[in-house]
Amino acid sequence: MSTIPKTQVNTDADLSDRIKASSRESPVDTRLKTDQRVLARVTDGIYRQPESAIRELVSNAYDADATQVIIKTDRPRFETITIEDDGRGMAPDALAYMLKHIGGSAKRSVRGSSLGIANPDDPMLSPKGRRLIGKIGIGLFSVSQLTNRFHIVTKTAGDNWLTVASVVMRQYSEEVSPELAEAEEREAGLVKIWREPASSLEAHGTTLTLTNIRPNTRNTLRSADLWANIDADPSLGSEGMRAIEPPKFHIGRVKEGDPSSLEGHENQYDRLPWTPEDDSDSAFRKLVDAVWQQVEGTSMNPKLDDIFDYYLRMVWRLSLAIPVPYVFESPFEMAISDQMYLYEMPKNLKAAAKRFDLGNGETIVATRSIGEGARDGGDFAVFVDELRLTRPIKFSGLPTTAHAIRKPLLFVGSCSEDFPDVPREVSGGSLKFEAYLIWTPKIAPTEHRGVLVRVHGSSGTLFDPTFMHYQVSEQTRLKQITCEVFVSQGFEAALNIDRESFNFAHPHVVYLTRWLHAALRRVATEQKRIASEIRDEHRIAAAAKTEATMSGIVRKAWQEEADDLGAEPPLVVFGQGGPESEIEDSSTYQFRRAPIFGQETVGNKTIATPRIERQMQALVQLLAAFGVLESLSEQQQERLLSRILQILQVTV
């Protein structure tokens, strides 16, 4: 490894000047530095999965005003990964600052504006006005999760030169000399930098090439553990099924001990839901459709782990995390009409949700002014190999189930809280967000059950199935709810350093949690109310159908036996008996209740239900049509009807 010359200078300005004067034959050698000792640990990888590192690189491109990011892999080998964007690129002074200040991001600062990486009028925005995602300056070095070696080629518009950097990250260690332990800065790796002539003056952007992928990372991307488990247990179960099933869709696998070769036929080593002829948008839609098709097939509760290998799961989760449009339509911009029950959640957390309807062609964002925050990423496209990523959440064309409620329930709301009674240094400033909650009997994949919080369109937490620790026992109903929250102001300070978890003690998280739990109670209340109404309607409809059927049978019998199409069955009344209850109409059949129905209640259970009583009336009418009752005395008629009632009440 090269040594640092004695003449090396440490100031940002000097390093910037040296980069400008460099060439391939005369590169600049320098060291990576961190502003704080603890942030040196980023070189050991603070992110949990390879996808997290790729997510951070995409976020960096977004902050650089890129309109397109292209990620290419040599799947399923994963020897090399490239990430190319058409963002602003980095000038030598910006690159110098980044290399010397890991964890000391110039974003969101006046310094960032002077370096061209933040808006000159508002350092919280990108140069072109996007709300910045990154904030602490470790996004680029998240690649340490993937490799300790990478190559940067970057250029700004109007610069005749490319800036090239070759980076070797150093593994973090607590075992250092006492002198280094006291140092304010820590060495994080070595960088070789040079400048080369550019082929286009106006071209701009950054390309990262990752080589020497870490063995553990490569095995993760290859789903090596999954395939090893399948190979280790090829036996068939008692029903002729593998104990461990391969994923329904996968990118193929390399041969054991020979990464240059693939298992299976050269052109059939993978199984994907799209074809080579599909364009990038169609291919991704087919990926989403493949999950929903499982609901209508053999899997009622499809899980990504069962459907996809790691690579396809990574693509899915990455598409959920980045600021891109929805695969089909946003719920706020759909012409919903009568496809859903629609509710708006009021500001008062104790007030009930308000039902509203949309006319043909109307949308929620246009009529209720809710959902502007869900539009983030409309001018941002991310490609992973042949797929263009979009949010893989579906709101229309959902499969029907046997549930009483046949349409989804969609709740929308917005909130703005300034915390007037709390000092700003405690509250963290104002909080603004919009949200939707959708209840539907079936959610696919099951990983979409829960709440996903997006801060300026981006998320690292994915769906939280606990709904931020909702304690009410609603296990079945919670499995039928998907919720997204779109934060437009605040909350960033509540994100932990990896952006994959929250500080639940932060006032913004406390407030959002309270709002979410109140919203869940509203969803449960309305879902129960609608289900009860529908069940009542079904009972009434069923009773009406039964009544019509019985009446039709009796009427037909009277018409046939009387040979008179105008004949109508007589009225049948079960009364208390006695002179005061007599009916003057001689065609009415009147019976005393007691001899027929006897004791009408046992405990709290009613024996003579309205349905049973109506059946008895129809039977009397039928017996009368055939003249059966005419030859019987009143007591015999009562005994006959009593025995018929006993037969109707027999249960097996």
XYZ file of C-alpha atoms in Angstrom:
652
model
C 0.000 0.000 0.000
C 1.373 3.413 -0.986
C 2.697 5.814 1.650
C 1.691 9.427 2.092
C 4.486 11.776 0.987
C 5.923 14.224 3.503
C 4.867 17.111 1.303
C 1.165 16.147 1.549
C -1.040 18.938 2.809
C -4.184 18.436 4.823
C -6.348 21.452 4.047
C -9.368 21.053 1.775
C -8.259 23.909 -0.473
C -4.779 22.475 -0.985
C -6.175 19.048 -1.759
C -8.608 20.592 -4.238
C -5.730 22.388 -6.014
C -3.705 19.174 -6.156
C -6.662 17.281 -7.663
C -7.049 19.922 -10.376
C -3.387 19.580 -11.302
C -3.347 15.759 -11.253
C -3.212 13.258 -14.102
C -3.069 9.496 -14.463
C 0.711 9.702 -14.483
C 0.763 12.009 -11.458
C -2.121 11.059 -9.130
C -2.827 12.583 -5.739
C -2.393 10.315 -2.724
C -4.348 11.218 0.388
C -6.175 9.639 3.297
C -9.844 9.470 4.205
C -10.690 11.311 7.406
C -13.698 11.416 9.675
C -14.801 14.439 11.658
C -15.650 12.310 14.687
C -14.032 9.120 15.911
C -17.257 7.178 16.245
C -18.137 7.688 12.581
C -15.054 5.762 11.534
C -17.144 2.688 12.246
C -19.034 3.348 9.015
C -16.159 1.592 7.243
C -17.138 -1.552 9.104
C -20.675 -1.343 7.709
C -23.527 0.087 9.787
C -26.191 -1.159 7.389
C -27.979 -4.462 7.834
C -28.280 -5.707 4.252
C -26.631 -5.066 0.868
C -29.859 -3.460 -0.292
C -29.426 -0.783 2.407
C -26.114 0.295 0.919
C -27.587 0.490 -2.582
C -30.508 2.485 -1.192
C -28.104 5.064 0.244
C -26.291 5.400 -3.088
C -29.617 5.990 -4.841
C -30.468 8.627 -2.224
C -27.151 10.360 -2.939
C -28.036 10.481 -6.639
C -31.450 11.929 -5.805
C -29.829 14.649 -3.678
C -27.520 15.408 -6.628
C -30.602 16.188 -8.783
C -30.233 13.062 -10.901
C -33.196 12.204 -13.096
C -31.958 8.678 -13.735
C -29.957 6.050 -11.863
C -28.863 2.873 -13.619
C -27.703 -0.046 -11.474
C -26.150 -2.947 -13.336
C -25.052 -6.304 -11.972
C -23.628 -9.460 -13.470
C -26.284 -11.532 -11.698
C -26.244 -14.238 -10.472
C -22.428 -14.051 -10.146
C -22.238 -10.600 -8.488
C -18.550 -10.036 -9.099
C -19.163 -6.409 -10.150
C -21.860 -3.801 -9.498
C -22.049 -0.364 -11.129
C -24.237 2.577 -10.126
C -24.431 5.366 -12.677
C -26.397 8.608 -12.351
C -26.872 11.788 -14.365
C -26.752 14.099 -11.351
C -24.644 17.208 -10.947
C -21.479 15.250 -10.305
C -18.745 16.379 -7.928
C -16.264 19.138 -8.608
C -12.773 18.617 -7.141
C -13.522 20.849 -4.143
C -16.729 18.911 -3.374
C -14.914 15.580 -3.713
C -12.099 16.844 -1.517
C -14.559 17.897 1.178
C -16.331 14.544 1.070
C -13.107 12.566 1.390
C -11.875 14.663 4.297
C -15.156 14.869 6.190
C -16.896 11.518 6.399
C -19.774 12.148 8.771
C -19.467 15.896 8.322
C -21.790 16.417 5.375
C -21.841 19.868 3.760
C -25.482 19.305 2.860
C -27.948 21.471 4.754
C -25.230 24.088 5.348
C -23.885 27.293 3.817
C -20.736 25.333 2.979
C -22.853 22.976 0.889
C -24.159 25.879 -1.168
C -20.631 27.076 -1.925
C -19.646 23.540 -2.978
C -22.599 23.288 -5.342
C -24.294 20.428 -3.494
C -27.056 22.491 -1.841
C -29.394 25.240 -2.967
C -27.857 28.726 -2.547
C -31.163 30.121 -1.222
C -32.057 27.186 1.042
C -29.334 24.697 2.058
C -32.037 22.194 3.052
C -32.764 21.756 -0.673
C -30.753 20.349 -3.553
C -29.425 22.818 -6.141
C -32.614 22.306 -8.206
C -34.977 22.416 -5.245
C -35.449 18.811 -4.084
C -35.766 18.262 -0.360
C -32.485 16.606 0.626
C -32.514 13.042 1.950
C -28.914 12.755 3.160
C -27.664 14.758 6.098
C -24.588 13.327 7.856
C -22.249 12.487 4.986
C -21.896 8.701 5.113
C -24.080 7.647 2.166
C -21.251 7.077 -0.312
C -19.305 5.030 2.195
C -22.217 2.694 2.770
C -20.569 0.697 -0.026
C -18.332 -0.736 2.679
C -21.262 -3.106 3.252
C -20.608 -4.415 -0.271
C -16.860 -4.067 -0.810
C -13.760 -2.337 0.510
C -12.705 -1.268 -3.003
C -14.556 0.951 -5.418
C -13.948 3.321 -8.284
C -15.535 6.775 -8.709
C -15.770 8.668 -11.991
C -17.490 12.034 -11.593
C -17.926 15.206 -13.649
C -19.822 18.478 -13.470
C -21.300 20.280 -16.473
C -18.907 22.795 -18.013
C -15.783 21.001 -16.781
C -13.422 19.692 -19.470
C -12.093 17.075 -17.074
C -13.317 13.928 -15.379
C -12.299 13.349 -11.779
C -11.413 9.723 -11.030
C -10.899 8.266 -7.560
C -9.860 4.755 -6.590
C -10.832 4.045 -2.969
C -9.664 1.333 -0.590
C -11.616 1.309 2.681
C -9.922 0.345 5.925
C -11.596 -2.038 8.365
C -12.430 -0.346 11.652
C -10.656 -1.562 14.791
C -10.841 -0.539 18.423
C -7.255 -1.751 18.943
C -5.254 1.396 18.236
C -2.340 3.163 19.846
C -3.037 5.631 22.680
C -2.030 8.488 20.373
C -4.615 7.523 17.752
C -7.253 6.889 20.409
C -6.954 10.545 21.445
C -7.017 11.872 17.893
C -10.049 13.833 16.738
C -9.783 12.330 13.240
C -9.478 8.688 12.258
C -8.046 7.265 9.069
C -10.764 5.403 7.158
C -8.861 4.312 4.058
C -6.681 5.323 1.128
C -7.657 7.160 -2.043
C -5.823 7.628 -5.337
C -7.251 10.524 -7.367
C -6.509 11.866 -10.839
C -8.062 13.905 -13.608
C -8.657 12.846 -17.208
C -9.898 14.753 -20.262
C -13.672 14.519 -20.767
C -15.266 13.685 -24.102
C -18.178 16.082 -23.538
C -18.120 19.501 -21.957
C -21.768 19.467 -20.837
C -21.918 15.852 -19.593
C -22.425 15.447 -15.849
C -22.973 12.709 -13.294
C -21.229 10.076 -11.218
C -20.452 6.408 -11.798
C -19.408 4.022 -9.022
C -17.894 0.689 -9.947
C -17.759 -1.838 -7.119
C -15.340 -4.722 -7.468
C -14.017 -7.383 -5.104
C -17.492 -7.802 -3.622
C -17.219 -9.153 -0.086
C -17.712 -12.955 -0.007
C -20.532 -12.744 2.549
C -22.280 -10.041 0.535
C -21.856 -12.000 -2.686
C -23.316 -15.104 -1.067
C -26.265 -13.068 0.208
C -26.964 -11.655 -3.246
C -26.698 -15.154 -4.718
C -29.132 -16.601 -2.114
C -26.385 -19.104 -1.378
C -27.808 -20.215 1.978
C -31.223 -20.875 0.431
C -29.836 -23.024 -2.378
C -27.510 -24.827 0.060
C -30.472 -25.753 2.274
C -32.414 -27.021 -0.737
C -29.457 -29.116 -1.870
C -28.947 -30.480 1.640
C -32.531 -31.737 1.921
C -33.674 -33.125 -1.448
C -35.958 -35.692 0.189
C -39.682 -35.712 -0.421
C -42.162 -35.224 2.378
C -45.054 -37.538 3.205
C -47.234 -35.792 0.607
C -44.637 -35.899 -2.132
C -43.453 -32.327 -1.588
C -39.969 -31.039 -0.917
C -39.308 -30.142 2.703
C -37.719 -26.902 1.409
C -39.244 -25.479 -1.750
C -37.211 -23.355 -4.191
C -38.533 -19.803 -4.668
C -41.182 -19.504 -7.372
C -39.079 -16.883 -9.150
C -35.304 -16.510 -9.079
C -32.309 -15.241 -11.080
C -30.575 -18.598 -11.234
C -27.502 -19.810 -9.418
C -23.814 -20.389 -9.981
C -22.369 -23.859 -9.889
C -20.759 -24.927 -6.646
C -17.027 -24.310 -6.874
C -17.286 -22.769 -10.358
C -18.750 -19.230 -10.225
C -18.107 -18.789 -13.960
C -20.755 -21.424 -14.780
C -24.481 -21.429 -14.074
C -26.758 -24.251 -13.023
C -29.180 -25.440 -15.681
C -29.339 -24.689 -19.392
C -27.510 -21.585 -20.590
C -30.775 -19.866 -21.572
C -32.950 -21.361 -18.830
C -30.941 -20.988 -15.658
C -33.398 -18.484 -14.142
C -37.172 -18.212 -13.666
C -38.527 -14.693 -13.943
C -42.085 -13.361 -14.236
C -41.152 -11.228 -17.249
C -39.653 -12.031 -20.654
C -36.641 -10.523 -22.456
C -39.082 -8.821 -24.842
C -40.743 -6.815 -22.045
C -39.734 -3.197 -21.583
C -38.531 -2.039 -18.154
C -41.961 -0.779 -17.043
C -43.855 -3.882 -18.199
C -41.273 -6.151 -16.580
C -41.717 -4.508 -13.188
C -45.511 -4.598 -13.441
C -45.276 -8.324 -14.133
C -43.105 -8.679 -11.033
C -45.877 -7.053 -8.968
C -48.613 -9.084 -10.679
C -46.696 -12.274 -9.898
C -47.152 -11.604 -6.184
C -50.882 -10.881 -6.429
C -51.439 -13.965 -8.585
C -50.377 -16.058 -5.602
C -53.521 -14.885 -3.748
C -55.688 -16.368 -6.475
C -53.548 -19.495 -6.642
C -52.202 -21.778 -3.948
C -50.990 -19.154 -1.466
C -53.657 -17.177 0.392
C -51.010 -15.150 2.255
C -48.049 -14.782 -0.101
C -44.687 -13.895 1.421
C -41.766 -12.441 -0.482
C -39.478 -15.012 1.139
C -41.497 -17.810 -0.498
C -41.934 -16.153 -3.887
C -38.548 -14.543 -4.603
C -34.865 -15.183 -4.060
C -32.785 -12.508 -2.306
C -32.058 -10.475 -5.445
C -35.744 -10.089 -6.369
C -36.644 -9.340 -2.733
C -33.912 -6.693 -2.723
C -35.339 -5.103 -5.860
C -38.818 -5.093 -4.279
C -37.675 -3.535 -1.000
C -35.492 -0.993 -2.785
C -38.489 0.101 -4.845
C -40.417 0.679 -1.600
C -37.635 2.761 -0.072
C -36.763 5.296 -2.767
C -38.715 8.360 -4.013
C -40.330 6.983 -7.182
C -43.961 6.921 -8.446
C -46.408 4.061 -7.807
C -46.417 1.086 -10.151
C -50.013 1.794 -11.145
C -51.563 4.822 -9.444
C -51.364 6.702 -6.165
C -54.497 6.277 -4.015
C -54.730 10.067 -3.884
C -54.774 10.396 -7.682
C -56.987 7.457 -8.618
C -60.443 8.050 -10.074
C -61.937 5.914 -7.314
C -65.633 6.682 -7.879
C -67.536 3.966 -5.944
C -64.722 1.399 -5.834
C -64.010 2.094 -2.140
C -65.578 3.447 1.036
C -63.829 6.804 1.498
C -63.199 8.641 4.778
C -61.338 11.757 5.840
C -59.769 11.815 9.285
C -60.363 15.129 11.123
C -57.658 17.014 12.997
C -59.290 16.207 16.330
C -57.957 12.782 17.288
C -61.131 11.992 19.239
C -63.566 12.846 16.430
C -65.009 10.211 14.130
C -63.851 9.841 10.545
C -66.079 11.582 7.992
C -67.447 9.642 5.046
C -67.250 11.278 1.605
C -67.807 10.280 -2.010
C -66.117 11.123 -5.303
C -67.833 11.707 -8.612
C -66.685 10.174 -11.868
C -63.145 11.269 -12.654
C -62.650 13.061 -9.330
C -59.589 12.387 -7.170
C -58.769 12.830 -3.511
C -55.849 15.180 -4.136
C -58.047 17.462 -6.255
C -61.152 17.478 -4.052
C -59.689 17.155 -0.534
C -56.196 18.689 -1.081
C -54.602 15.610 0.488
C -51.812 13.631 -1.139
C -49.409 16.187 -2.584
C -46.580 14.604 -0.597
C -47.105 11.250 -2.303
C -46.028 12.779 -5.604
C -42.322 12.835 -4.647
C -40.108 11.248 -7.258
C -42.169 11.886 -10.365
C -39.043 13.113 -12.184
C -36.739 10.417 -10.804
C -36.205 7.023 -12.473
C -34.200 4.110 -11.064
C -33.292 1.037 -13.102
C -31.898 -2.214 -11.739
C -30.721 -4.307 -14.657
C -33.804 -4.508 -16.937
C -36.349 -3.294 -14.352
C -37.555 0.257 -13.790
C -38.435 0.506 -10.104
C -41.775 1.904 -8.957
C -43.609 1.570 -5.655
C -45.042 -1.979 -5.759
C -48.305 -1.214 -3.949
C -51.600 -1.955 -5.668
C -54.885 -0.159 -4.908
C -57.262 -1.250 -7.677
C -58.283 -4.591 -9.125
C -57.798 -6.265 -5.745
C -59.090 -9.865 -5.473
C -62.466 -10.438 -3.884
C -62.832 -12.684 -0.857
C -65.614 -14.249 1.177
C -65.590 -11.294 3.581
C -68.918 -9.492 4.038
C -67.361 -6.157 2.998
C -66.723 -6.384 -0.727
C -64.972 -3.014 -1.169
C -61.836 -1.653 0.529
C -62.042 1.135 3.106
C -59.676 4.036 2.378
C -58.953 6.623 5.087
C -56.937 9.754 4.271
C -55.773 12.600 6.433
C -53.240 15.378 6.899
C -51.718 16.929 9.987
C -49.665 19.980 10.890
C -48.385 20.357 14.444
C -46.215 23.243 15.671
C -45.885 22.107 19.318
C -46.604 25.623 20.629
C -46.239 24.650 24.276
C -42.899 22.867 23.819
C -39.521 24.639 23.360
C -38.142 24.174 19.834
C -34.951 22.568 21.137
C -37.133 19.888 22.712
C -39.816 19.463 20.017
C -37.444 19.519 17.068
C -39.610 22.079 15.260
C -42.850 21.656 13.329
C -44.190 18.368 11.998
C -46.289 18.043 8.836
C -47.488 14.876 7.161
C -50.213 13.247 5.088
C -51.302 9.630 5.274
C -53.620 6.954 4.029
C -54.788 3.724 5.634
C -56.469 1.120 3.471
C -58.397 -1.842 4.859
C -58.915 -4.799 2.539
C -59.465 -8.486 3.398
C -56.335 -9.595 1.554
C -52.935 -7.872 1.414
C -50.120 -9.088 -0.823
C -47.380 -9.605 -0.016
C -47.847 -10.051 3.716
C -44.803 -7.817 4.241
C -47.048 -4.866 3.280
C -49.117 -5.249 6.433
C -48.274 -2.343 8.689
C -47.194 1.283 8.452
C -44.406 2.735 6.303
C -43.151 6.235 7.092
C -41.662 8.213 4.203
C -39.620 11.326 4.928
C -39.564 13.468 1.778
C -40.505 10.429 -0.283
C -37.787 8.151 1.062
C -37.924 5.363 3.649
C -35.481 2.954 5.203
C -37.851 1.364 7.707
C -40.223 -0.392 5.279
C -43.524 -1.639 6.731
C -43.810 -1.964 10.509
C -46.406 -4.713 11.208
C -46.760 -3.540 14.827
C -48.049 -0.135 13.664
C -45.539 1.562 15.963
C -46.341 -0.721 18.893
C -50.146 -0.542 18.742
C -51.247 -2.374 21.886
C -54.957 -2.965 21.177
C -55.817 -6.592 20.431
C -56.824 -6.304 16.770
C -54.620 -9.042 15.353
C -56.897 -10.088 12.487
C -57.851 -6.562 11.500
C -54.263 -5.266 11.637
C -53.319 -7.954 9.102
C -55.798 -6.342 6.723
C -54.416 -2.781 6.860
C -51.697 -1.048 4.853
C -50.676 2.483 5.836
C -48.209 5.010 4.431
C -47.268 8.300 6.076
C -45.688 11.046 3.950
C -43.695 13.497 6.074
C -43.024 16.853 4.419
C -41.572 18.686 7.417
C -39.767 17.442 10.504
C -39.143 13.875 11.697
C -35.621 13.674 10.238
C -34.012 14.111 13.640
C -36.037 11.105 14.817
C -34.346 8.782 12.308
C -31.424 6.770 13.599
C -28.114 6.925 11.763
C -28.931 4.031 9.406
C -32.402 5.519 8.657
C -33.826 2.029 9.264
C -35.315 2.704 12.697
C -36.739 5.540 14.816
C -35.944 7.153 18.126
C -39.314 6.466 19.758
C -38.615 9.049 22.464
C -38.457 11.900 19.946
C -41.496 14.234 20.145
C -42.247 13.795 16.432
C -42.383 10.013 16.758
C -44.491 10.315 19.906
C -46.987 12.574 18.129
C -47.129 10.489 14.933
C -47.611 7.335 17.010
C -50.556 8.876 18.852
C -52.084 10.062 15.565
C -51.634 6.646 13.947
C -53.184 4.749 16.846
C -56.190 7.097 16.842
C -56.533 6.478 13.092
C -56.450 2.715 13.625
C -59.272 2.979 16.144
C -61.309 4.899 13.576
C -60.645 2.248 10.929
C -61.702 -0.531 13.324
C -64.873 1.326 14.335
C -65.985 1.951 10.759
C -65.047 -1.525 9.558
C -67.102 -3.115 12.335
C -70.049 -0.786 11.681
C -70.108 -1.454 7.940
C -69.706 -5.199 8.430
C -72.621 -5.193 10.905
C -74.823 -3.203 8.518
C -73.994 -5.548 5.650
C -74.743 -8.602 7.768
C -78.098 -7.084 8.761
C -78.855 -6.329 5.129
C -77.951 -9.894 4.197
C -80.228 -11.250 6.912
C -83.107 -9.057 5.760
C -82.508 -9.997 2.133
C -82.283 -13.685 3.027
C -85.479 -13.464 5.064
C -87.250 -11.704 2.196
C -86.058 -14.364 -0.221
C -87.230 -17.131 2.113
C -90.589 -15.406 2.552
C -91.031 -15.027 -1.190
C -90.151 -18.669 -1.779
C -92.559 -19.969 0.888
C -95.341 -17.655 -0.291
C -94.840 -18.828 -3.853
C -95.104 -22.489 -2.868
C -98.290 -21.912 -0.839
C -99.928 -19.671 -3.463
C -99.233 -22.214 -6.223
C -100.787 -24.984 -4.101
C -103.968 -22.934 -3.515
C -104.271 -22.060 -7.209
C -103.778 -25.669 -8.301
C -106.132 -27.190 -5.711
C -108.821 -24.562 -6.295
C -108.227 -24.568 -10.066
C -108.379 -20.802 -9.774
C -105.464 -18.552 -10.700
C -106.961 -15.811 -8.512
C -107.055 -17.935 -5.361
C -105.073 -16.551 -2.411
C -104.115 -18.439 0.772
C -105.895 -17.386 3.984
C -104.375 -15.323 6.772
C -103.013 -17.335 9.726
C -102.798 -15.778 13.199
C -101.318 -17.217 16.400
C -102.889 -15.292 19.267
C -103.579 -15.581 22.971
C -107.138 -16.879 22.469
C -110.367 -15.641 24.124
C -113.309 -13.600 22.785
C -111.329 -10.335 22.704
C -108.839 -11.775 20.210
C -111.382 -13.121 17.733
C -111.097 -11.884 14.126
C -114.275 -11.223 12.230
C -112.845 -12.351 8.858
C -114.094 -15.930 8.576
C -111.347 -16.873 6.119
C -108.658 -16.261 8.721
C -107.208 -19.240 10.569
C -106.710 -18.311 14.224
C -104.921 -20.515 16.772
C -104.013 -20.209 20.415
C -100.250 -19.901 20.882
C -99.898 -21.844 24.130
C -101.071 -25.284 22.898
C -98.837 -25.085 19.837
C -95.709 -23.230 20.961
C -95.890 -24.176 24.638
C -93.105 -22.560 26.680
C -91.677 -20.026 24.214
C -88.406 -19.322 26.018
C -85.768 -21.534 27.606
C -83.301 -19.436 29.556
C -82.520 -16.503 27.291
C -83.270 -18.417 24.096
C -86.536 -17.796 22.220
C -88.080 -20.966 20.789
C -90.741 -19.369 18.604
C -88.536 -17.152 16.447
C -90.147 -15.035 13.706
C -88.726 -17.430 11.139
C -90.250 -20.494 12.863
C -93.585 -18.720 13.254
C -93.655 -17.767 9.558
C -92.856 -21.376 8.596
C -95.771 -22.555 10.764
C -98.096 -20.055 9.081
C -97.031 -21.339 5.634
C -97.604 -24.934 6.729
C -101.101 -24.102 7.986
C -101.860 -22.449 4.648
C -100.567 -25.521 2.792
C -102.596 -27.949 4.953
C -105.675 -25.796 4.408
C -105.173 -25.866 0.630
C -105.486 -29.665 0.698
C -108.427 -29.625 3.144
C -106.495 -31.438 5.873
C -107.598 -29.135 8.696
C -111.320 -29.199 7.855
C -111.832 -32.734 9.200
C -109.980 -32.064 12.453
C -111.293 -30.585 15.641
C -109.711 -27.458 17.072
C -107.779 -29.515 19.650
C -106.573 -31.942 16.946
C -105.421 -29.059 14.794
C -103.433 -27.643 17.729
C -101.864 -31.027 18.506
C -100.955 -31.571 14.821
C -99.321 -28.174 14.586
C -97.508 -28.737 17.894
C -95.992 -31.994 16.549
C -95.013 -30.332 13.276
C -93.275 -27.589 15.283
C -91.329 -30.205 17.248
C -90.094 -31.756 13.996
C -88.974 -28.322 12.699
C -87.032 -27.756 15.902
C -85.170 -31.070 15.806
C -81.448 -30.528 15.337
C -78.967 -33.233 14.401
